[in-house]
Coordinates of C-alpha atoms in Angstrom, one line a residue:
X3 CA 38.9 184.8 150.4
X4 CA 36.3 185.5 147.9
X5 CA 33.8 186.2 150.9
X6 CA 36.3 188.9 152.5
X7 CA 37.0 190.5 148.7
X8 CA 32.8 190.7 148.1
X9 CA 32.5 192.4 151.8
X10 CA 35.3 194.6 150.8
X11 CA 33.2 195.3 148.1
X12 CA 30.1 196.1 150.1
X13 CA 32.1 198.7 151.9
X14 CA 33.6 200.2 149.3
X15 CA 30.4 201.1 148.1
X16 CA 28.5 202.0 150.3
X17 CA 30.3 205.9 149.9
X18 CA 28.5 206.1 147.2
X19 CA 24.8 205.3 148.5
X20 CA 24.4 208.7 150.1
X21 CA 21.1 210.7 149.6
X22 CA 22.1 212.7 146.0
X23 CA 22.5 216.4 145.5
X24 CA 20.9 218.1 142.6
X25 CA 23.7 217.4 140.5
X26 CA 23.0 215.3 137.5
X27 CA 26.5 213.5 136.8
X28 CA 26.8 213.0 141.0
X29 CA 23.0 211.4 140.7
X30 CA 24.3 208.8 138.2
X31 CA 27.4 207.8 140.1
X32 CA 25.0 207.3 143.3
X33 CA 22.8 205.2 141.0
X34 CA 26.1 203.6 139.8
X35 CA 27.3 202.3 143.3
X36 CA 24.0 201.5 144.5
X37 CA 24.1 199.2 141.5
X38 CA 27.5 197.9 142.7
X39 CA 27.0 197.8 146.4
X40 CA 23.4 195.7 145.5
X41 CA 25.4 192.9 143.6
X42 CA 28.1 192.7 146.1
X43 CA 26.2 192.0 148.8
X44 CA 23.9 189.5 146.4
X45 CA 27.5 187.9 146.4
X46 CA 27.8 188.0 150.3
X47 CA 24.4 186.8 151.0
X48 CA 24.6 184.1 148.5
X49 CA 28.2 183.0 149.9
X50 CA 26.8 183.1 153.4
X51 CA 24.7 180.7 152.7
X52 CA 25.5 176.8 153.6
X53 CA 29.2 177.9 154.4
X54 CA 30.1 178.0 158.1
X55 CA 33.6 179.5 156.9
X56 CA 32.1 182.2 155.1
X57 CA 30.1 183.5 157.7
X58 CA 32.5 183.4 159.8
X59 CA 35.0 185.7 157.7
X60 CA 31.6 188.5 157.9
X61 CA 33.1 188.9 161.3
X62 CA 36.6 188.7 160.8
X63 CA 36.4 191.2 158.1
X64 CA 38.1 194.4 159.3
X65 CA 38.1 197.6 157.0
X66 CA 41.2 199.8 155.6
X67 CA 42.6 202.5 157.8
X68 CA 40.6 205.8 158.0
X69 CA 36.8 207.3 158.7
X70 CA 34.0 204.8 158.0
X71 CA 32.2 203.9 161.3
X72 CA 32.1 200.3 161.0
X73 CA 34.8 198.0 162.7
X74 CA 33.7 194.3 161.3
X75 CA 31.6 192.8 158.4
X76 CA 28.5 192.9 161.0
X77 CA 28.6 196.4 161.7
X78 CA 29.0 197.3 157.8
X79 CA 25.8 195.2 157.3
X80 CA 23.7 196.8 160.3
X81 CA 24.9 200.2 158.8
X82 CA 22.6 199.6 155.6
X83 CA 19.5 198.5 157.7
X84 CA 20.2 201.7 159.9
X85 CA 20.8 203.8 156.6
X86 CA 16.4 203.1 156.3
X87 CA 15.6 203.6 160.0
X88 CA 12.9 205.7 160.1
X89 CA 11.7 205.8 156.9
X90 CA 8.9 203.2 155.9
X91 CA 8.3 200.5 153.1
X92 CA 6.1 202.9 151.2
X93 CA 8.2 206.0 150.9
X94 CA 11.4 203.8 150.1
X95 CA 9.9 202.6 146.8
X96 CA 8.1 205.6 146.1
X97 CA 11.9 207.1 146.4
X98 CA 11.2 209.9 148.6
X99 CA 13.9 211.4 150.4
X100 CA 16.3 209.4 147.3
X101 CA 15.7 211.5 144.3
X102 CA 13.2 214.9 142.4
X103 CA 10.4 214.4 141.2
X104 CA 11.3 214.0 137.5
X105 CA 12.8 211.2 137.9
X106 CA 9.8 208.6 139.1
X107 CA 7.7 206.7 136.3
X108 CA 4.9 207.6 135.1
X109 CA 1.6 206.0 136.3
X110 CA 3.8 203.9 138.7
X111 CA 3.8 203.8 142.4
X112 CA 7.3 203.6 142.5
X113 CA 10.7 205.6 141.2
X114 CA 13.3 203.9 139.9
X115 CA 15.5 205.1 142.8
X116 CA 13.1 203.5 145.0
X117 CA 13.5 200.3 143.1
X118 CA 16.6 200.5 143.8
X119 CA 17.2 201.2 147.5
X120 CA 14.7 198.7 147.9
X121 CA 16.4 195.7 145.8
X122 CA 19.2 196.8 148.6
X123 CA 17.7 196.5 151.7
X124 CA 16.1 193.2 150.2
X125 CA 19.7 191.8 149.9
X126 CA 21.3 193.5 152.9
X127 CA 18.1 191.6 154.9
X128 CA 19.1 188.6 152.8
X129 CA 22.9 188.5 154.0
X130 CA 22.0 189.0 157.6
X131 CA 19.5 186.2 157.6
X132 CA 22.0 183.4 155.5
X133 CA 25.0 184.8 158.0
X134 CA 23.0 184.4 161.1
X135 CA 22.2 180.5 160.6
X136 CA 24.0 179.0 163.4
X137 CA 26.9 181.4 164.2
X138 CA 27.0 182.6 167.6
X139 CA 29.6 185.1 167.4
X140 CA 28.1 186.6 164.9
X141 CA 24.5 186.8 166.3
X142 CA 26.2 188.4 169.5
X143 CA 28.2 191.1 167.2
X144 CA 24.3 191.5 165.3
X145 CA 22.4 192.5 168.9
X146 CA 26.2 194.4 170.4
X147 CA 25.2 197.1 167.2
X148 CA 21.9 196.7 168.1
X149 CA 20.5 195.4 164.8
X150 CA 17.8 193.6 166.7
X151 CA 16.0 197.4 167.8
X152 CA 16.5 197.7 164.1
X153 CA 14.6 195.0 162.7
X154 CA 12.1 195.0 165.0
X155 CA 11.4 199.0 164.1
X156 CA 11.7 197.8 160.5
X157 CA 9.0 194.8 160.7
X158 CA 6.7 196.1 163.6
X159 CA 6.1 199.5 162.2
X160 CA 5.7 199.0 158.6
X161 CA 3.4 196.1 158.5
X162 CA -0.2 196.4 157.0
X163 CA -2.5 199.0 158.7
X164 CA -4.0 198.2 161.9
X165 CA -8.1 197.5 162.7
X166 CA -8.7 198.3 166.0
X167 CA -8.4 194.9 168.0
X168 CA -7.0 193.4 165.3
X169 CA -3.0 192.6 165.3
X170 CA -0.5 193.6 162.5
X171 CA -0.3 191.8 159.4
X172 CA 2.7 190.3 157.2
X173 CA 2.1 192.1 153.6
X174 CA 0.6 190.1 150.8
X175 CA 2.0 189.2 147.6
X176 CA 1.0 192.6 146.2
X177 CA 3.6 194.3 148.2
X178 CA 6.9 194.8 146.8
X179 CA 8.5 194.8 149.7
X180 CA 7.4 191.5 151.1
X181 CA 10.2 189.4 150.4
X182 CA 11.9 192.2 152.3
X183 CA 9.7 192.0 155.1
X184 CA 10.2 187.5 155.7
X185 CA 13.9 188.1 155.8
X186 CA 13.6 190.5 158.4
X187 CA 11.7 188.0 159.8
X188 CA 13.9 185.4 159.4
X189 CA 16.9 187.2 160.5
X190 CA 15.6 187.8 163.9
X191 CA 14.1 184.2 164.1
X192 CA 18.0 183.0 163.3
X193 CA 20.2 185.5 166.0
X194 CA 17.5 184.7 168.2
X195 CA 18.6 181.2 168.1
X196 CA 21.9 181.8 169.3
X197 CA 21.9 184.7 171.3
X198 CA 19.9 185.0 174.7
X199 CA 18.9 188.4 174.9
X200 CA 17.5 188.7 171.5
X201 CA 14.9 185.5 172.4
X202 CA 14.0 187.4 175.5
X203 CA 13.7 190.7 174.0
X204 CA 11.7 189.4 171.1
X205 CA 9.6 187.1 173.0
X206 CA 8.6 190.2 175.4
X207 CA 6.9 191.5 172.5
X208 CA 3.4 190.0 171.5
X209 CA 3.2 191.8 168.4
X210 CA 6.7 190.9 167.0
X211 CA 6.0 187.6 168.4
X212 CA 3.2 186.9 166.6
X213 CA 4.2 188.3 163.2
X214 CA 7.2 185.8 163.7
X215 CA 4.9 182.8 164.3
X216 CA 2.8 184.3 161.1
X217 CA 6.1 184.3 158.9
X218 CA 7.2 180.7 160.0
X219 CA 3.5 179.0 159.2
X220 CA 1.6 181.2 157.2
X221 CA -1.5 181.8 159.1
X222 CA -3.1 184.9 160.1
X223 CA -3.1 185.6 163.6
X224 CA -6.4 187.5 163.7
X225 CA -8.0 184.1 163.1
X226 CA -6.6 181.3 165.9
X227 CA -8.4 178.6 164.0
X228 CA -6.1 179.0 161.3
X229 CA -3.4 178.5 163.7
X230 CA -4.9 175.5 164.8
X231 CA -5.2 174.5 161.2
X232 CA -1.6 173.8 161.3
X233 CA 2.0 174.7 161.6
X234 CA 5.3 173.3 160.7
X235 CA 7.8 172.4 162.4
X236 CA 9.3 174.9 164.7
X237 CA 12.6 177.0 164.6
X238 CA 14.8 176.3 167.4
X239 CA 15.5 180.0 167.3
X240 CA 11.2 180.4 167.4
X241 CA 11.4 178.1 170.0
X242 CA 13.5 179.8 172.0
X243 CA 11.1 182.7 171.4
X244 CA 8.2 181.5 172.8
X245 CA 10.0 179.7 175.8
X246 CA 11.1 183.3 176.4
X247 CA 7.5 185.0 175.8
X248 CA 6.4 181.9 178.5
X249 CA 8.8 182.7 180.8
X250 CA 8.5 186.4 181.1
X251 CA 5.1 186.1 181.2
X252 CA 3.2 187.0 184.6
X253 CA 2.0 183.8 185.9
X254 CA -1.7 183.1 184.6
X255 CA -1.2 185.5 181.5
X256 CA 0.7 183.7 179.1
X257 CA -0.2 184.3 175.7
X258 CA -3.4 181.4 174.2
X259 CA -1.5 181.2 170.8
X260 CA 2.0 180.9 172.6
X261 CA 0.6 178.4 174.6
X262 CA -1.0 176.6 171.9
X263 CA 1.8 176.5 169.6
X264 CA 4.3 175.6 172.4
X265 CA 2.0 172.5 173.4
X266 CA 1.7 171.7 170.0
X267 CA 5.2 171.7 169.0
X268 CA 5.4 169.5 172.2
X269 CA 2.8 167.2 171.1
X270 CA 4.6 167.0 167.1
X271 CA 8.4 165.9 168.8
X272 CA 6.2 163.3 171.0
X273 CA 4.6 162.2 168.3
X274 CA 8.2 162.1 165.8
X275 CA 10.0 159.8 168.9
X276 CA 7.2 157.2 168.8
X277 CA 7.6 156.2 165.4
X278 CA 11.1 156.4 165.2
X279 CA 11.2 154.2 168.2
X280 CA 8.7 152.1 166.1
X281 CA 10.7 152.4 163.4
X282 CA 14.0 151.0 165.4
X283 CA 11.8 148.3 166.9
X284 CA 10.6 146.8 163.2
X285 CA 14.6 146.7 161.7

């Protein structure tokens, strides 16, 4: 299939993406099949999307014969989000650890390998969010490699600075790495959906918690009246987030804005069978 080609495509690739030597011509062909590898998985993140069969065939992917580390189309995603463990938003674009000195632009905050690895990440986040919508096998494979530990890392500690008593931020639009940063959201808000232990895991941890509920509605969480301002509709996989938080919760301490946004979600599906009761009623 044209999914299982792109993936193929993907892991090919990704040989080429390691952290380059001093040699010049090596340098280009890293650029070269971070280029490559970028595009292909553009292709599987876009193909993941709205097809139940093509997200499947992520999982049913197998790779040639030989070294490589990976056993499935999962694994070979969660080995690009572990390939950035450790090393935060900031020194990604600015390209440390990816390339000298001479080759960053001048006056910029960024290197054009940065720009690079970054655009990566961006659509390896991308493919793991369209391929998680609704596909329990996959979700399961996701938390088995242990992708969830890695998203977490990768949204709770590279989020804007910290006041003290004030929670974590989402980045703003002046962040290149935003975009980045509501499909890691996203991505954990969809396996959480379908698998059990990544709700409970999640939802045992305020701060991830509450970044998620900031990425579904857009509020800040520093500021509860904003929460109360409104929210949309709720995820069932952020549902199942906050049922978890609930639950695991000592009795007497749940969390106010899990509690608010639980009873309000509650309040919004009460409100949604009325009228289409109503509506029934007046045909």
């Amino acid at each position: 299939s044209s999914l299982q080609d792109t993936v193929a495509g993907v892991y090919r690739d990704r040989l080429g993406c390691e952290l380059p030597s001093g040699d010049v011509l090596l340098r280009a062909l890293q650029n070269s099949a971070l280029d490559l590898a970028t595009s292909a998985l553009g292709g599987v993140r876009d193909l993941a999307c709205g097809s139940a069969g093509n997200r499947a065939a992520i999982l049913q992917w197998r790779p040639p014969d030989g070294p490589g580390g990976v056993r499935n189309g999962a694994e070979l995603l969660g080995a690009y989000i572990r390939r950035y463990h450790g090393i935060d938003w900031r020194d990604i674009v600015l390209g440390l650890r990816f390339e000298d000195e001479d080759e960053s632009v001048k006056g910029a905050s960024y290197t054009k390998r940065g720009v690079k690895e970054l655009r990566l990440l961006t659509n390896t986040l991308g493919c793991i969010r369209n391929s998680s919508h609704s596909t329990s096998d996959l979700c399961e494979a996701f938390y088995s490699f242990g992708l969830v530990d890695l998203l977490t890392w990768r949204l709770i500690g590279n989020v804007g600075k910290r006041a003290i008593g004030r929670l974590p931020r989402l980045p703003d639009a002046s962040s290149p790495w935003r975009e980045a940063c509501f499909r890691c959201a996203c991505a954990l808000i969809n396996i959480s959906e379908k698998n059990e232990c990544t709700a409970k895991k999640v939802g045992t941890n305020r701060e991830l918690t509450l970044l998620l509920i900031e990425s579904w509605g857009g509020v800040n969480m520093n500021d509860i009246r904003a929460t109360k301002r409104g929210l949309p509709p709720l995820h069932l996989g952020l549902v199942a987030i906050l049922n978890a938080a609930r639950d695991e919760a000592p009795e007497g301490d749940v969390d106010d804005v899990v509690h608010y946004v639980l009873e309000r979600e509650k309040m919004r599906k009460g409100v949604a069978r009325a009228n289409n009761l109503i509506q029934r009623r007046s045909r």
